[in-house]
Coordinates of C-alpha atoms in Angstrom, one line a residue:
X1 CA 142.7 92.3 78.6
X2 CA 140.9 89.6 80.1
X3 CA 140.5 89.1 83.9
X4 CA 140.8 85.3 85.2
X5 CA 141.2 85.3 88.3
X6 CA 138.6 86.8 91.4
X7 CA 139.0 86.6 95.2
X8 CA 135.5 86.9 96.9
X9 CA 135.9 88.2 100.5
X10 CA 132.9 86.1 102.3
X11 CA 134.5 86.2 106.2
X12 CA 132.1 85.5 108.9
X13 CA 129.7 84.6 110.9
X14 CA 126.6 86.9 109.2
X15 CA 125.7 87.9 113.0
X16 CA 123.7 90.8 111.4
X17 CA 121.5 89.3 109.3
X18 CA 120.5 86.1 111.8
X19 CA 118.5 84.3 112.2
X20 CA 119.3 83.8 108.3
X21 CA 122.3 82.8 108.7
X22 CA 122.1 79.9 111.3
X23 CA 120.6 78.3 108.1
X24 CA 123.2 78.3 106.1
X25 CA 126.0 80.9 105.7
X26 CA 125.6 84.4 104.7
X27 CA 126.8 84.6 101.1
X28 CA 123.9 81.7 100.0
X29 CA 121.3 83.7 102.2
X30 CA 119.0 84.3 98.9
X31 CA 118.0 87.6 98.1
X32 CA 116.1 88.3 94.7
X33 CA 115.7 84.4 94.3
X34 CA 119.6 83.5 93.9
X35 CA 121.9 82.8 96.6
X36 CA 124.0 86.6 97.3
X37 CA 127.2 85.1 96.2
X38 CA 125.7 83.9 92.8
X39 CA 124.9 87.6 92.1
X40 CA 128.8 88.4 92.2
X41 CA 129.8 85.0 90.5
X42 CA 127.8 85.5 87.5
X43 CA 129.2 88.9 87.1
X44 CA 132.3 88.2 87.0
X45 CA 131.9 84.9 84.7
X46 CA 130.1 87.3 82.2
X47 CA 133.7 89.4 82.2
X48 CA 135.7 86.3 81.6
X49 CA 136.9 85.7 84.6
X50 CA 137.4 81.5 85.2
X51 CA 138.4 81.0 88.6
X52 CA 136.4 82.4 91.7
X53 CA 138.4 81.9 95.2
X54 CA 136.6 82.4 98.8
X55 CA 138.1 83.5 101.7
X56 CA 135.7 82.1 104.2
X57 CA 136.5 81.4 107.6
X58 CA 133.6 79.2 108.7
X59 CA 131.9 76.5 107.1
X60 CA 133.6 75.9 104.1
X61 CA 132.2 72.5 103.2
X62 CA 128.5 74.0 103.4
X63 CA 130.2 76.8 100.9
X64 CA 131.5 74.1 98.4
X65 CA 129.2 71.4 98.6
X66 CA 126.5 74.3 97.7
X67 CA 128.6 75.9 95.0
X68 CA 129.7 72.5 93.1
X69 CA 126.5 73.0 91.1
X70 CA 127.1 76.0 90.1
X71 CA 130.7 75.1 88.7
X72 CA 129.4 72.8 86.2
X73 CA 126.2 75.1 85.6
X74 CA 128.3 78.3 85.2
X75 CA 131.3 76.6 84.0
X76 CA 133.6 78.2 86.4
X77 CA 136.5 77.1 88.7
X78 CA 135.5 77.9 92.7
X79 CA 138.0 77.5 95.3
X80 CA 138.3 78.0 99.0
X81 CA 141.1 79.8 101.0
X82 CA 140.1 79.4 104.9
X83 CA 141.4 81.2 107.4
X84 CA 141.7 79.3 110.7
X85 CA 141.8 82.8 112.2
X86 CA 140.0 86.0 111.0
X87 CA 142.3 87.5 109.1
X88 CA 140.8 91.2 108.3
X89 CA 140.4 92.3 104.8
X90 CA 143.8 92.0 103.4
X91 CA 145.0 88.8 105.2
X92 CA 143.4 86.9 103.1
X93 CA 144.7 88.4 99.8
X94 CA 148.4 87.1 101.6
X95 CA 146.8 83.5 102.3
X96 CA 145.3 82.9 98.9
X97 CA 148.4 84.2 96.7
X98 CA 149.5 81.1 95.0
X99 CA 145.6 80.7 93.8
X100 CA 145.6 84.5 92.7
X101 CA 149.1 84.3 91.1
X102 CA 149.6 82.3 87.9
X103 CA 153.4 84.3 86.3
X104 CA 150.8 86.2 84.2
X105 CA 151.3 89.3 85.7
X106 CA 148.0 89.8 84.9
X107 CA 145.4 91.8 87.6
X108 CA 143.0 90.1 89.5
X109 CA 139.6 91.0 90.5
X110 CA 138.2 91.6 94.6
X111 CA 134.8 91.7 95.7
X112 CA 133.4 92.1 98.9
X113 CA 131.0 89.0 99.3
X114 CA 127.6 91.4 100.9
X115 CA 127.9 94.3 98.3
X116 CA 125.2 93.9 95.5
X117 CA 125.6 96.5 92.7
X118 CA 125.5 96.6 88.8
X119 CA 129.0 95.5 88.6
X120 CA 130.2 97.4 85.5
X121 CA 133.9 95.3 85.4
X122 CA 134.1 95.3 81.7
X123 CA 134.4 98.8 82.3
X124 CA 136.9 98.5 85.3
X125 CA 139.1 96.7 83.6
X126 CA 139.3 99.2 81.0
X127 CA 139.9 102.0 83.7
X128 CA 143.0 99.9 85.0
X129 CA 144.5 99.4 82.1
X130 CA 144.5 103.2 81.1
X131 CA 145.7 104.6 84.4
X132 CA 148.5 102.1 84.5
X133 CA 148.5 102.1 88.4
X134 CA 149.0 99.7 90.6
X135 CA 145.3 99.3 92.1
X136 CA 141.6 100.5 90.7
X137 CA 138.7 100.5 93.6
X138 CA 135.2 101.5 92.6
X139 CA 133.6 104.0 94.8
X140 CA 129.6 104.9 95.8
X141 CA 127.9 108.5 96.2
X142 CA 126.3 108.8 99.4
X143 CA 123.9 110.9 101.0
X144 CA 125.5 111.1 104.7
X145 CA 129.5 110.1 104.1
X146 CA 130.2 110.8 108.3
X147 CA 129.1 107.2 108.9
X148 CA 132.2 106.0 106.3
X149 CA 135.3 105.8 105.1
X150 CA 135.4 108.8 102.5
X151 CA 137.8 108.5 99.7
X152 CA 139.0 112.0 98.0
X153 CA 140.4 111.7 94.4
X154 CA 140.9 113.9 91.8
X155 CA 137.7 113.9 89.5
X156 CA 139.7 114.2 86.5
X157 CA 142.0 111.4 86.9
X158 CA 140.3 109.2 89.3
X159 CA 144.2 109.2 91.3
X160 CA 143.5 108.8 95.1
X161 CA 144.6 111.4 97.3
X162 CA 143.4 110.1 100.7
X163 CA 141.5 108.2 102.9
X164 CA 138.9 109.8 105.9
X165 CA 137.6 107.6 108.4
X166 CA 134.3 108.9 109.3
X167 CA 134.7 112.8 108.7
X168 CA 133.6 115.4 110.6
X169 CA 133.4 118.0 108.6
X170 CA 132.6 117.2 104.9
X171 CA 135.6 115.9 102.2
X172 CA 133.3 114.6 100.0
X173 CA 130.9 111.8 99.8
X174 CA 132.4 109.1 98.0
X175 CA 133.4 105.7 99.6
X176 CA 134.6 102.6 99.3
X177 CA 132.2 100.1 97.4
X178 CA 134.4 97.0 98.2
X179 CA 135.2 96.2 94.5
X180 CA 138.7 96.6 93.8
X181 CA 140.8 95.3 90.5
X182 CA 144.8 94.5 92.0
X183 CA 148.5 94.3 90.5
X184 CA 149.9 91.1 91.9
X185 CA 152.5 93.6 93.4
X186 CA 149.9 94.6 96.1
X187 CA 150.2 91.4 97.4
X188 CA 153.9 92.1 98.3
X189 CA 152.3 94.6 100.5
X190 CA 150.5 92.2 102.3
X191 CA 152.1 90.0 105.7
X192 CA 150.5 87.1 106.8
X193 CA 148.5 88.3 109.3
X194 CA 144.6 90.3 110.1
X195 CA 144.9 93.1 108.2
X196 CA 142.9 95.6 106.8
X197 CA 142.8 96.4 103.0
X198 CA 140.8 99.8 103.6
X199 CA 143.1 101.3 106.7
X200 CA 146.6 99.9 105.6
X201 CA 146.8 98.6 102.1
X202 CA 145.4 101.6 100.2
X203 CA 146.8 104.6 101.9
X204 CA 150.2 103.1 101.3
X205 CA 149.4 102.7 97.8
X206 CA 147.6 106.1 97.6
X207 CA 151.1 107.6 99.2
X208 CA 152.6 106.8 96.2
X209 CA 150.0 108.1 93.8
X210 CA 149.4 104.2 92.3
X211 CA 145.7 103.6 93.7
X212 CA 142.6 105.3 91.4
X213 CA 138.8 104.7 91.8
X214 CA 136.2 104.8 89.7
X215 CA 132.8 106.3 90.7
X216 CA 130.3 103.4 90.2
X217 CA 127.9 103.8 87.7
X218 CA 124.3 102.8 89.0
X219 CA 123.0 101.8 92.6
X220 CA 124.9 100.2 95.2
X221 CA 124.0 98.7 98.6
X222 CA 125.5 96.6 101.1
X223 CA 122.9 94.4 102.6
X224 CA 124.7 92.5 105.2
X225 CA 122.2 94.0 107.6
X226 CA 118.2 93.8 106.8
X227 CA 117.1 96.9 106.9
X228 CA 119.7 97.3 103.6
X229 CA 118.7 94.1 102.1
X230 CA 115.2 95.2 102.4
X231 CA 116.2 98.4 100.5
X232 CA 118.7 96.7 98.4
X233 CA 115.9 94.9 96.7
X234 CA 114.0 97.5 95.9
X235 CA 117.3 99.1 94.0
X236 CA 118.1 95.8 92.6
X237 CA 114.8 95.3 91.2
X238 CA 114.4 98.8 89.9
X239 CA 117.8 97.7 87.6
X240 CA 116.1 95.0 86.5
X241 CA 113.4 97.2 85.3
X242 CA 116.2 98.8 83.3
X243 CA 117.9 96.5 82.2
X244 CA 115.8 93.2 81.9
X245 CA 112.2 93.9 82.5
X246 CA 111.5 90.5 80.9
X247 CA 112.4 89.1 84.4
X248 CA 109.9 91.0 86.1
X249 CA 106.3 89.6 86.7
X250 CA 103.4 91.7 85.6
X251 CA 99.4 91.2 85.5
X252 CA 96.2 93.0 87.3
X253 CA 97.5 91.6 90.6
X254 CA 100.8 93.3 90.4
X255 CA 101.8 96.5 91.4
X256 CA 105.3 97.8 90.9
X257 CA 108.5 95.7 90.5
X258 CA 107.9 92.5 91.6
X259 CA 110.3 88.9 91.1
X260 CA 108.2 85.5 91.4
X261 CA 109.8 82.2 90.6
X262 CA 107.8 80.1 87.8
X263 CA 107.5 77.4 90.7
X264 CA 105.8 79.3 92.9
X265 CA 101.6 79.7 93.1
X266 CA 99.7 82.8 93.5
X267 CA 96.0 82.8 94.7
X268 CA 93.2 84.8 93.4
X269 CA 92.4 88.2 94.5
X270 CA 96.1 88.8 95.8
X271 CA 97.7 92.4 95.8
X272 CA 101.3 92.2 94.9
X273 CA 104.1 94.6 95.3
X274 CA 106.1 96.9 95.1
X275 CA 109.6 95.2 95.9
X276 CA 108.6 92.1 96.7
X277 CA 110.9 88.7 95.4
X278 CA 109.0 85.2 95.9
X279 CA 110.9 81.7 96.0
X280 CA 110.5 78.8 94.1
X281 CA 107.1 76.7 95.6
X282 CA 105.8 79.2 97.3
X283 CA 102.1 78.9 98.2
X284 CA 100.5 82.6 98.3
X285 CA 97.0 81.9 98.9
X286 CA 94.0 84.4 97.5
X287 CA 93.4 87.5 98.9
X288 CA 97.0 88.0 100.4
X289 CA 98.8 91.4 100.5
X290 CA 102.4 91.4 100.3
X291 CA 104.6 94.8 99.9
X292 CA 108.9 95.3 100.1
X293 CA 109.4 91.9 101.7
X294 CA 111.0 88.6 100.4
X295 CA 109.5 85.6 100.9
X296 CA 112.0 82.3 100.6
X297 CA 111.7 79.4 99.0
X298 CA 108.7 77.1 100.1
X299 CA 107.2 79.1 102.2
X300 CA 103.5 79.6 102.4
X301 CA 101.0 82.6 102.9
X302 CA 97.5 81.6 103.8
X303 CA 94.6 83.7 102.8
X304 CA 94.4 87.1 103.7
X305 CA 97.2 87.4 105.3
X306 CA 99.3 90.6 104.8
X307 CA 103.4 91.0 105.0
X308 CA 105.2 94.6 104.4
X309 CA 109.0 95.3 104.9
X310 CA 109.9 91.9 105.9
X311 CA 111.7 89.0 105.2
X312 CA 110.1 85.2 105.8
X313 CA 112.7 82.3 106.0
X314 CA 112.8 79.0 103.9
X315 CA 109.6 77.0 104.6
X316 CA 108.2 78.9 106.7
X317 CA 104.0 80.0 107.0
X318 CA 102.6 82.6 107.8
X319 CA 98.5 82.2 109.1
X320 CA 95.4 83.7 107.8
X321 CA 94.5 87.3 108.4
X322 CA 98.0 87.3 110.0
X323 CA 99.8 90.4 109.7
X324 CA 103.3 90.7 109.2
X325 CA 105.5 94.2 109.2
X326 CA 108.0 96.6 110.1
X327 CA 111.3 94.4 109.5
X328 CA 110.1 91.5 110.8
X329 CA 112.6 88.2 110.1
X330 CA 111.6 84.9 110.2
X331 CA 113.9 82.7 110.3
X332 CA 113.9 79.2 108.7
X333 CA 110.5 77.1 109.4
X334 CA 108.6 79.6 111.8
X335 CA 104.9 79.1 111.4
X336 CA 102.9 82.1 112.2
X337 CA 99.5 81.1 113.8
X338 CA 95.9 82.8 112.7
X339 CA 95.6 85.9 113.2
X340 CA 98.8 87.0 114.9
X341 CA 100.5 90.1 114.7
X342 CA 104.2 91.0 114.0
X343 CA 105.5 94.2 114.7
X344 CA 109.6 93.9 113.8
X345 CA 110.0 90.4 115.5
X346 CA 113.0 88.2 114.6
X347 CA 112.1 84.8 114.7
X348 CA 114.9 81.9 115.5
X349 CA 114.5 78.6 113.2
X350 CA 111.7 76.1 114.1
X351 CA 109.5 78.3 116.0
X352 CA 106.1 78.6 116.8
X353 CA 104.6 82.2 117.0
X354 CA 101.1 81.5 118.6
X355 CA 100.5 85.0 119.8
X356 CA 101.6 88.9 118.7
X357 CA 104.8 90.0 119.0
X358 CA 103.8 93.9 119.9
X359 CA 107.5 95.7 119.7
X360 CA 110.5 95.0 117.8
X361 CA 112.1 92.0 120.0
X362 CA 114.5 88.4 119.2
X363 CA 112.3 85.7 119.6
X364 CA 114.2 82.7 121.1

């Protein structure tokens, strides 16, 4: 069976990963050097799949005009469904029907736009053709399940019993990854209006012993938030080890897993990772130390300077012997003087940081 069809559920405003996102919206934030989306869409063009909807509700010209590019790169339909009003999870599914619906009868795919896994839907769609159910969801192991949605199945069959909000006492510790594989018939279970998918699409379907999930092979994050996306790329990276070490950088300078776009420049006498992504013409200047952080396209590190467990926003600089840590975000052109220390600021766009930011605050 081949899969055509994929809804990607972007939503929002990206309020937890600003000042990012008042740059440009949160699905093309880049993270590992590609825009987030692009991850997903790549995926799901390697299974077959030939047309790629968003549900957005905000800014969908930025979306499109961005993602035109990629059609004719990737050779693969995109599509926008807006919402004039948020709509929830399932909403959405309702609003976009007649692009998810050809007569084929055939599935369609549904991916939550800030979940960044291995995406094994070869498999998936093998899964939901064997069940012969009406819905397959892929779930994640997780150390502390209370702060989720738990899902409890039967391990044999993968068939979903229930759902848990947030448990108290322990059911298990597998949740929802927010990668699901639908019948068209779900969408008769969908009305026009905000509605969640997780709270009352499923449990109906799970009533009547048609929904199965599949434990997802591999890591899994959602890094809508940094402190996720800063361990998201350290789990991303550490697949690409795996599976495609050939796009790792290595050398005396490098230490760990470590991503740097052929554009970019690297000084002498640098120290390098681990978990660290550089953008394409980046300037990283000699004797610069730079350790679980991302640093964005054209941005520039001047000598000696040294950024851990952060994130630094297109274009921006950061000064010599500055130093840079502790989830600090900088958001689109912020230039870091000399010698000034960051302990977890987050930086708005076009900023000037001309002395230390001692505790974790929002720069304005």
């Amino acid at each position: 069976v081949v899969i055509m069809k994929a809804l990607i559920l972007v939503g929002g405003f990206g309020t937890r990963l600003r000042p990012l996102t008042l740059s440009v919206p949160k699905p093309l934030v880049d993270f590992a050097n590609k825009p987030m989306i692009l991850h997903q869409i790549e995926a799901l063009k390697a299974t077959g799949v030939d047309e790629v909807v968003l549900a957005i509700n905000y800014q969908p010209e930025v979306m499109l005009s961005f993602l035109k590019d990629f059609e004719t790169k990737l050779g693969i339909k995109i599509t926008c469904s807006q919402e004039t009003e948020p709509m929830g999870t399932a909403g959405p599914l309702a609003l976009a029907r007649d692009k998810l619906i050809d007569g084929s009868g055939e599935p369609f795919f549904v991916l939550n736009s800030d979940v960044i896994s291995e995406y094994p839907l070869k498999q998936m769609i093998e899964f939901h053709a064997k069940h012969g159910g009406e819905a397959s969801i892929m779930v994640t192991k997780v150390d502390e399940p209370s702060k989720y949605g738990v899902v409890v199945l039967d391990d044999e069959t993968g068939l979903v019993e229930r759902f848990v909000e947030k448990p108290k006492v322990f059911v298990g510790n597998k949740i929802n990854a927010g990668i699901y594989l639908l019948n068209p018939s779900v969408l008769d279970r969908i009305s026009l209006k905000p509605t969640s998918i997780e709270k009352e699409v499923f449990p109906k379907v799970a009533e009547e012993n048609k929904l199965f999930a599949m434990v997802l092979p591999g890591f899994w994050m959602d890094i809508g938030q940094p402190k996720d996306y800063i361990s998201g790329l350290r789990l991303y990276l550490d697949s690409l080890r795996r599976k495609l070490p050939e796009k790792l950088s290595n050398g005396s300078h490098i230490v760990g897993n470590v991503i740097i776009d052929k554009t970019a420049q690297v000084g002498d006498g640098c120290l390098i990772g681990p978990d660290v992504a550089i953008g394409p013409n980046c300037v990283i200047e000699a004797g610069v130390r730079l350790s679980r952080c991302t640093i964005m396209r054209g941005v520039r590190i001047k000598k000696h300077a040294c950024v851990s467990g952060s994130i630094i926003g297109w274009h921006s600089t950061v000064g010599q012997w500055a130093r840079v840590e502790n989830m600090t975000i900088l958001g689109e052109d912020v230039h870091v003087s000399d010698e000034v220390y960051s302990n977890g600021g987050v930086v708005l766009p076009h900023k000037e940081i001309k002395s230390s930011i001692l505790k974790p605050e929002i720069v304005m």
